[in-house]
Amino acid sequence: KYVFGVDIGGTTVKIGLFTAEGTMVDKWEITTRTDEGGKYILGDIAASIEDKLAEKQIDKSEVKGIGMGVPGPVKADGTVLRCVNLGWGIFNAADELSKIIGLPVKVGNDANMAALGEMWQGGGKGFSNIVMVTLGTGVGGGIILGGKMLSGVNGAGGEIGHIQVNDDETEVCGCGRKGCLEQYTSATGIVRMANTLLNTTDRPSALRNVQYVSAKEVFDAAKQGDELAAEIVDRHGKCLGKALAQIACVVDPEVFVIGGGVSKAGTIITDTTEKYFKEYAFHACKNTKFTLATLGNDAGMYGGACAIMND
Ligand code: BMX
Ligand code: ZN
């Protein structure tokens, strides 16, 4: 038996073919066509999967189904609510793709799926109670308790990036409000904080020699001992650590897995976050583990495959 894991992003769709044992045997990407309300996306995915089955001479009866992550909140039945980057309105994406391709389909939020993937084959392996945070352009989250994903009644379960940490100061978030965790801890949030500090002080910093500051440059400069950059990294860890301390009071997981592009900076992220987490956490859950995600950009595909495999 085989399963497909699909991760739909704003620019590309990543598709992986997995064995039932969880080995990825092939992966490839197609362009996400977001024009005309994103109406071609599911058809493109179906066609690409059909092509792959023909190429590998795999009969459809050997495929258990397709698990798919999408950027936005998703209800447990596969109804997508607001995938702004894809142009989609409200509809059941699982039923729709299933109808086109004639296979069972399971759909979830991209970061929820990444959490499942990391638990299955990555940084959360061996645990069944994990909270994952993806630090990318936005900040996503996934909560898995007793091996089960918490998607919530409205599909908003695990939307960690939209926890309110401050009600002013930031720009308007993608969700329409201000002061979300995403505004401080995403790659964009780090750049915004760094630029604000650079523009409002005349303190020296290596970042002043960079034309367009990126999150990577902030972390690299901090590692080199740049004080201003280190202050941003510290503030990043403080916001994240404090927010995760609130989450620990509610779900008390075994481990926090930190992923997304920003996490490529490495243990500097887990170290600062864990330091502040310990400072703010309730006494009974102060020692929750922190690990870095290990599947990188493949986590969503692994999660999709895992979701349909265990369905
Ligand atoms: C946003 C939010 C989350 C998503 C996260 C991923 C929308 C459309 N998206 O916070 O559902 O998981 O982005 O961010 O509301 P990325 O930059 O890692 O894709
Ligand atoms: Zn928000």
GROMACS .gro file of C-alpha atoms and ligand atoms in nm:
model
  331
    1LYS     CA    1   0.000   0.000   0.000
    2TYR     CA    2   0.099   0.361  -0.065
    3VAL     CA    3  -0.015   0.706   0.052
    4PHE     CA    4   0.043   1.057  -0.078
    5GLY     CA    5   0.134   1.354   0.144
    6VAL     CA    6   0.060   1.697  -0.004
    7ASP     CA    7   0.160   2.040   0.132
    8ILE     CA    8   0.000   2.336  -0.044
    9GLY     CA    9   0.194   2.661  -0.016
   10GLY     CA   10   0.134   3.002  -0.171
   11THR     CA   11   0.388   2.943  -0.450
   12THR     CA   12   0.440   2.566  -0.479
   13VAL     CA   13   0.258   2.246  -0.393
   14LYS     CA   14   0.488   1.977  -0.251
   15ILE     CA   15   0.382   1.619  -0.315
   16GLY     CA   16   0.539   1.308  -0.161
   17LEU     CA   17   0.477   0.937  -0.227
   18PHE     CA   18   0.516   0.719   0.082
   19THR     CA   19   0.503   0.348   0.161
   20ALA     CA   20   0.265   0.237   0.436
   21GLU     CA   21   0.571   0.196   0.660
   22GLY     CA   22   0.642   0.569   0.631
   23THR     CA   23   0.931   0.576   0.386
   24MET     CA   24   0.924   0.859   0.136
   25VAL     CA   25   0.992   0.702  -0.203
   26ASP     CA   26   0.952   1.010  -0.420
   27LYS     CA   27   0.884   1.383  -0.389
   28TRP     CA   28   0.830   1.663  -0.635
   29GLU     CA   29   0.675   2.010  -0.665
   30ILE     CA   30   0.422   2.178  -0.889
   31THR     CA   31   0.336   2.548  -0.916
   32THR     CA   32   0.039   2.671  -0.711
   33ARG     CA   33  -0.195   2.842  -0.956
   34THR     CA   34  -0.362   3.103  -0.737
   35ASP     CA   35  -0.534   3.285  -1.027
   36GLU     CA   36  -0.914   3.275  -1.066
   37GLY     CA   37  -0.974   3.213  -0.699
   38GLY     CA   38  -0.735   2.919  -0.691
   39LYS     CA   39  -0.984   2.703  -0.881
   40TYR     CA   40  -0.715   2.501  -1.064
   41ILE     CA   41  -0.516   2.394  -0.759
   42LEU     CA   42  -0.695   2.069  -0.671
   43GLY     CA   43  -0.726   1.962  -1.036
   44ASP     CA   44  -0.352   2.022  -1.085
   45ILE     CA   45  -0.273   1.809  -0.780
   46ALA     CA   46  -0.499   1.526  -0.900
   47ALA     CA   47  -0.344   1.533  -1.249
   48SER     CA   48   0.008   1.531  -1.107
   49ILE     CA   49  -0.071   1.233  -0.882
   50GLU     CA   50  -0.233   1.044  -1.173
   51ASP     CA   51   0.084   1.105  -1.379
   52LYS     CA   52   0.303   0.972  -1.099
   53LEU     CA   53   0.090   0.659  -1.059
   54ALA     CA   54   0.120   0.592  -1.433
   55GLU     CA   55   0.496   0.656  -1.428
   56LYS     CA   56   0.551   0.419  -1.134
   57GLN     CA   57   0.295   0.171  -1.264
   58ILE     CA   58   0.107   0.178  -0.934
   59ASP     CA   59  -0.260   0.083  -0.952
   60LYS     CA   60  -0.503   0.311  -0.764
   61SER     CA   61  -0.624   0.013  -0.562
   62GLU     CA   62  -0.279   0.009  -0.400
   63VAL     CA   63  -0.321   0.367  -0.271
   64LYS     CA   64  -0.488   0.422   0.065
   65GLY     CA   65  -0.541   0.792   0.006
   66ILE     CA   66  -0.409   1.147   0.015
   67GLY     CA   67  -0.337   1.364   0.321
   68MET     CA   68  -0.303   1.734   0.254
   69GLY     CA   69  -0.199   2.045   0.448
   70VAL     CA   70  -0.331   2.390   0.352
   71PRO     CA   71  -0.227   2.738   0.475
   72GLY     CA   72  -0.523   2.844   0.687
   73PRO     CA   73  -0.777   2.709   0.935
   74VAL     CA   74  -0.947   2.381   0.840
   75LYS     CA   75  -1.238   2.207   1.013
   76ALA     CA   76  -1.205   1.836   1.098
   77ASP     CA   77  -1.430   1.741   0.802
   78GLY     CA   78  -1.197   1.915   0.553
   79THR     CA   79  -1.383   2.246   0.519
   80VAL     CA   80  -1.136   2.527   0.450
   81LEU     CA   81  -1.234   2.865   0.585
   82ARG     CA   82  -0.988   3.132   0.481
   83CYS     CA   83  -0.685   3.033   0.274
   84VAL     CA   84  -0.610   3.392   0.169
   85ASN     CA   85  -0.284   3.300  -0.006
   86LEU     CA   86  -0.461   3.050  -0.232
   87GLY     CA   87  -0.756   3.271  -0.318
   88TRP     CA   88  -0.997   3.011  -0.183
   89GLY     CA   89  -1.335   3.076  -0.025
   90ILE     CA   90  -1.521   2.839   0.205
   91PHE     CA   91  -1.563   2.482   0.071
   92ASN     CA   92  -1.485   2.122   0.156
   93ALA     CA   93  -1.143   2.065  -0.001
   94ALA     CA   94  -1.130   1.700   0.107
   95ASP     CA   95  -1.460   1.609  -0.064
   96GLU     CA   96  -1.367   1.810  -0.372
   97LEU     CA   97  -1.028   1.644  -0.430
   98SER     CA   98  -1.171   1.303  -0.343
   99LYS     CA   99  -1.439   1.350  -0.609
  100ILE     CA  100  -1.181   1.443  -0.876
  101ILE     CA  101  -0.933   1.164  -0.808
  102GLY     CA  102  -1.150   0.886  -0.661
  103LEU     CA  103  -0.939   0.830  -0.349
  104PRO     CA  104  -0.999   0.909   0.021
  105VAL     CA  105  -0.864   1.254   0.114
  106LYS     CA  106  -0.790   1.409   0.452
  107VAL     CA  107  -0.719   1.784   0.482
  108GLY     CA  108  -0.570   1.981   0.771
  109ASN     CA  109  -0.394   2.308   0.850
  110ASP     CA  110  -0.033   2.312   0.720
  111ALA     CA  111   0.128   2.358   1.062
  112ASN     CA  112  -0.103   2.098   1.221
  113MET     CA  113   0.012   1.856   0.952
  114ALA     CA  114   0.378   1.951   1.009
  115ALA     CA  115   0.328   1.867   1.378
  116LEU     CA  116   0.193   1.523   1.287
  117GLY     CA  117   0.488   1.469   1.052
  118GLU     CA  118   0.746   1.569   1.314
  119MET     CA  119   0.581   1.337   1.567
  120TRP     CA  120   0.579   1.050   1.318
  121GLN     CA  121   0.929   1.073   1.170
  122GLY     CA  122   1.101   1.387   1.301
  123GLY     CA  123   1.190   1.591   1.609
  124GLY     CA  124   0.886   1.467   1.803
  125LYS     CA  125   0.947   1.097   1.734
  126GLY     CA  126   0.871   0.879   2.034
  127PHE     CA  127   0.628   1.134   2.185
  128SER     CA  128   0.251   1.142   2.153
  129ASN     CA  129   0.185   1.477   2.327
  130ILE     CA  130   0.357   1.752   2.135
  131VAL     CA  131   0.312   2.117   2.054
  132MET     CA  132   0.477   2.234   1.736
  133VAL     CA  133   0.541   2.593   1.635
  134THR     CA  134   0.645   2.679   1.279
  135LEU     CA  135   0.834   3.005   1.252
  136GLY     CA  136   0.815   3.107   0.886
  137THR     CA  137   0.675   3.407   0.702
  138GLY     CA  138   0.387   3.354   0.944
  139VAL     CA  139   0.374   3.155   1.265
  140GLY     CA  140   0.177   2.831   1.259
  141GLY     CA  141   0.111   2.576   1.528
  142GLY     CA  142  -0.004   2.222   1.587
  143ILE     CA  143  -0.120   2.049   1.902
  144ILE     CA  144  -0.117   1.672   1.927
  145LEU     CA  145  -0.252   1.506   2.240
  146GLY     CA  146  -0.253   1.129   2.284
  147GLY     CA  147  -0.142   1.101   1.921
  148LYS     CA  148  -0.451   1.292   1.804
  149MET     CA  149  -0.449   1.630   1.635
  150LEU     CA  150  -0.654   1.903   1.795
  151SER     CA  151  -0.812   2.091   1.507
  152GLY     CA  152  -1.090   2.253   1.712
  153VAL     CA  153  -1.459   2.314   1.645
  154ASN     CA  154  -1.384   2.603   1.406
  155GLY     CA  155  -1.056   2.470   1.272
  156ALA     CA  156  -0.871   2.726   1.482
  157GLY     CA  157  -0.712   2.474   1.720
  158GLY     CA  158  -0.337   2.524   1.738
  159GLU     CA  159  -0.337   2.871   1.577
  160ILE     CA  160  -0.051   2.964   1.810
  161GLY     CA  161   0.068   3.248   1.588
  162HIS     CA  162  -0.248   3.442   1.666
  163ILE     CA  163  -0.225   3.440   2.042
  164GLN     CA  164  -0.239   3.803   2.149
  165VAL     CA  165   0.080   3.911   2.318
  166ASN     CA  166   0.047   4.287   2.286
  167ASP     CA  167  -0.242   4.496   2.160
  168ASP     CA  168  -0.056   4.786   2.006
  169GLU     CA  169   0.282   4.863   1.855
  170THR     CA  170   0.275   4.606   1.571
  171GLU     CA  171   0.142   4.633   1.219
  172VAL     CA  172  -0.191   4.472   1.134
  173CYS     CA  173  -0.156   4.094   1.125
  174GLY     CA  174  -0.280   3.874   0.838
  175CYS     CA  175  -0.576   3.788   1.063
  176GLY     CA  176  -0.679   4.153   1.081
  177ARG     CA  177  -0.583   4.221   1.441
  178LYS     CA  178  -0.273   4.370   1.603
  179GLY     CA  179  -0.029   4.231   1.858
  180CYS     CA  180  -0.034   3.863   1.751
  181LEU     CA  181   0.263   3.639   1.840
  182GLU     CA  182   0.323   3.611   1.464
  183GLN     CA  183   0.403   3.984   1.455
  184TYR     CA  184   0.702   3.928   1.686
  185THR     CA  185   0.827   3.576   1.621
  186SER     CA  186   0.789   3.519   1.246
  187ALA     CA  187   1.075   3.599   1.007
  188THR     CA  188   0.887   3.917   0.912
  189GLY     CA  189   0.838   4.006   1.279
  190ILE     CA  190   1.209   3.972   1.351
  191VAL     CA  191   1.296   4.199   1.058
  192ARG     CA  192   1.038   4.455   1.172
  193MET     CA  193   1.173   4.458   1.528
  194ALA     CA  194   1.533   4.489   1.404
  195ASN     CA  195   1.451   4.776   1.167
  196THR     CA  196   1.259   4.961   1.437
  197LEU     CA  197   1.554   4.937   1.674
  198LEU     CA  198   1.802   5.039   1.402
  199ASN     CA  199   1.591   5.340   1.306
  200THR     CA  200   1.518   5.467   1.654
  201THR     CA  201   1.869   5.447   1.804
  202ASP     CA  202   2.217   5.526   1.678
  203ARG     CA  203   2.376   5.230   1.849
  204PRO     CA  204   2.643   5.055   1.642
  205SER     CA  205   2.551   4.724   1.479
  206ALA     CA  206   2.683   4.508   1.198
  207LEU     CA  207   2.324   4.509   1.068
  208ARG     CA  208   2.373   4.872   0.961
  209ASN     CA  209   2.598   4.747   0.677
  210VAL     CA  210   2.324   4.523   0.541
  211GLN     CA  211   2.091   4.671   0.279
  212TYR     CA  212   1.789   4.451   0.345
  213VAL     CA  213   1.802   4.289   0.688
  214SER     CA  214   1.668   3.930   0.701
  215ALA     CA  215   1.593   3.708   1.002
  216LYS     CA  216   1.895   3.495   0.915
  217GLU     CA  217   2.123   3.800   0.929
  218VAL     CA  218   1.985   3.898   1.268
  219PHE     CA  219   2.059   3.551   1.410
  220ASP     CA  220   2.401   3.534   1.240
  221ALA     CA  221   2.498   3.877   1.380
  222ALA     CA  222   2.379   3.776   1.728
  223LYS     CA  223   2.596   3.463   1.709
  224GLN     CA  224   2.893   3.688   1.618
  225GLY     CA  225   2.833   3.891   1.933
  226ASP     CA  226   2.645   4.188   1.786
  227GLU     CA  227   2.464   4.344   2.084
  228LEU     CA  228   2.174   4.498   1.900
  229ALA     CA  229   2.104   4.173   1.711
  230ALA     CA  230   2.134   3.978   2.036
  231GLU     CA  231   1.868   4.203   2.187
  232ILE     CA  232   1.627   4.114   1.907
  233VAL     CA  233   1.701   3.743   1.945
  234ASP     CA  234   1.640   3.778   2.317
  235ARG     CA  235   1.309   3.956   2.262
  236HIS     CA  236   1.208   3.688   2.012
  237GLY     CA  237   1.281   3.414   2.267
  238LYS     CA  238   1.099   3.606   2.538
  239CYS     CA  239   0.778   3.647   2.334
  240LEU     CA  240   0.783   3.284   2.225
  241GLY     CA  241   0.884   3.144   2.565
  242LYS     CA  242   0.616   3.342   2.743
  243ALA     CA  243   0.345   3.237   2.495
  244LEU     CA  244   0.448   2.871   2.518
  245ALA     CA  245   0.435   2.896   2.898
  246GLN     CA  246   0.066   2.992   2.867
  247ILE     CA  247   0.009   2.698   2.631
  248ALA     CA  248   0.178   2.461   2.877
  249CYS     CA  249  -0.078   2.565   3.140
  250VAL     CA  250  -0.354   2.443   2.910
  251VAL     CA  251  -0.218   2.135   2.734
  252ASP     CA  252   0.098   2.041   2.933
  253PRO     CA  253   0.278   1.861   2.645
  254GLU     CA  254   0.587   1.638   2.668
  255VAL     CA  255   0.781   1.844   2.417
  256PHE     CA  256   0.776   2.168   2.217
  257VAL     CA  257   0.906   2.121   1.863
  258ILE     CA  258   1.027   2.440   1.694
  259GLY     CA  259   1.028   2.437   1.314
  260GLY     CA  260   0.986   2.660   1.009
  261GLY     CA  261   1.252   2.849   0.816
  262VAL     CA  262   1.356   3.066   1.112
  263SER     CA  263   1.443   2.754   1.314
  264LYS     CA  264   1.736   2.691   1.077
  265ALA     CA  265   1.921   2.936   1.305
  266GLY     CA  266   1.952   2.632   1.533
  267THR     CA  267   1.983   2.589   1.909
  268ILE     CA  268   2.014   2.965   1.970
  269ILE     CA  269   1.631   2.966   1.922
  270THR     CA  270   1.550   2.673   2.150
  271ASP     CA  271   1.801   2.795   2.411
  272THR     CA  272   1.659   3.148   2.443
  273THR     CA  273   1.298   3.029   2.420
  274GLU     CA  274   1.352   2.761   2.684
  275LYS     CA  275   1.525   3.010   2.914
  276TYR     CA  276   1.221   3.241   2.914
  277PHE     CA  277   0.978   2.949   2.916
  278LYS     CA  278   1.127   2.835   3.248
  279GLU     CA  279   1.093   3.186   3.382
  280TYR     CA  280   0.722   3.214   3.300
  281ALA     CA  281   0.594   2.856   3.322
  282PHE     CA  282   0.376   2.711   3.598
  283HIS     CA  283   0.591   2.510   3.841
  284ALA     CA  284   0.456   2.167   3.747
  285CYS     CA  285   0.547   2.204   3.379
  286LYS     CA  286   0.873   2.401   3.393
  287ASN     CA  287   1.080   2.112   3.257
  288THR     CA  288   0.899   2.054   2.931
  289LYS     CA  289   1.153   1.959   2.662
  290PHE     CA  290   1.238   2.177   2.363
  291THR     CA  291   1.362   2.028   2.034
  292LEU     CA  292   1.421   2.155   1.683
  293ALA     CA  293   1.219   2.010   1.398
  294THR     CA  294   1.423   1.777   1.178
  295LEU     CA  295   1.213   1.726   0.864
  296GLY     CA  296   1.254   2.083   0.731
  297ASN     CA  297   1.032   2.157   0.430
  298ASP     CA  298   0.919   1.793   0.414
  299ALA     CA  299   0.730   1.797   0.747
  300GLY     CA  300   0.394   1.887   0.589
  301MET     CA  301   0.415   1.599   0.339
  302TYR     CA  302   0.508   1.353   0.614
  303GLY     CA  303   0.217   1.481   0.822
  304GLY     CA  304  -0.029   1.446   0.537
  305ALA     CA  305   0.086   1.090   0.475
  306CYS     CA  306   0.059   1.013   0.847
  307ALA     CA  307  -0.292   1.162   0.870
  308ILE     CA  308  -0.435   0.946   0.592
  309MET     CA  309  -0.240   0.637   0.701
  310ASN     CA  310  -0.392   0.648   1.049
  311ASP     CA  311  -0.739   0.741   0.929
  312BMX     C1  312  -0.081   3.203   0.933
  312BMX     C2  313  -0.214   3.126   0.929
  312BMX     C3  314  -0.194   2.982   0.974
  312BMX     C4  315  -0.075   2.915   0.907
  312BMX     C5  316   0.051   3.001   0.922
  312BMX     C6  317   0.167   2.938   0.845
  312BMX     C7  318  -0.381   3.191   0.763
  312BMX     C8  319  -0.414   3.203   0.616
  312BMX     N1  320  -0.264   3.136   0.792
  312BMX     O1  321  -0.051   3.231   1.065
  312BMX     O2  322  -0.310   2.906   0.951
  312BMX     O3  323  -0.054   2.789   0.965
  312BMX     O4  324   0.024   3.132   0.871
  312BMX     O5  325   0.262   3.035   0.814
  312BMX     O6  326  -0.463   3.234   0.846
  312BMX     P1  327   0.382   3.007   0.708
  312BMX     O7  328   0.441   3.137   0.679
  312BMX     O8  329   0.471   2.912   0.778
  312BMX     O9  330   0.315   2.943   0.587
  313ZN      ZN  331  -0.295   3.740   1.385
   0.00000   0.00000   0.00000
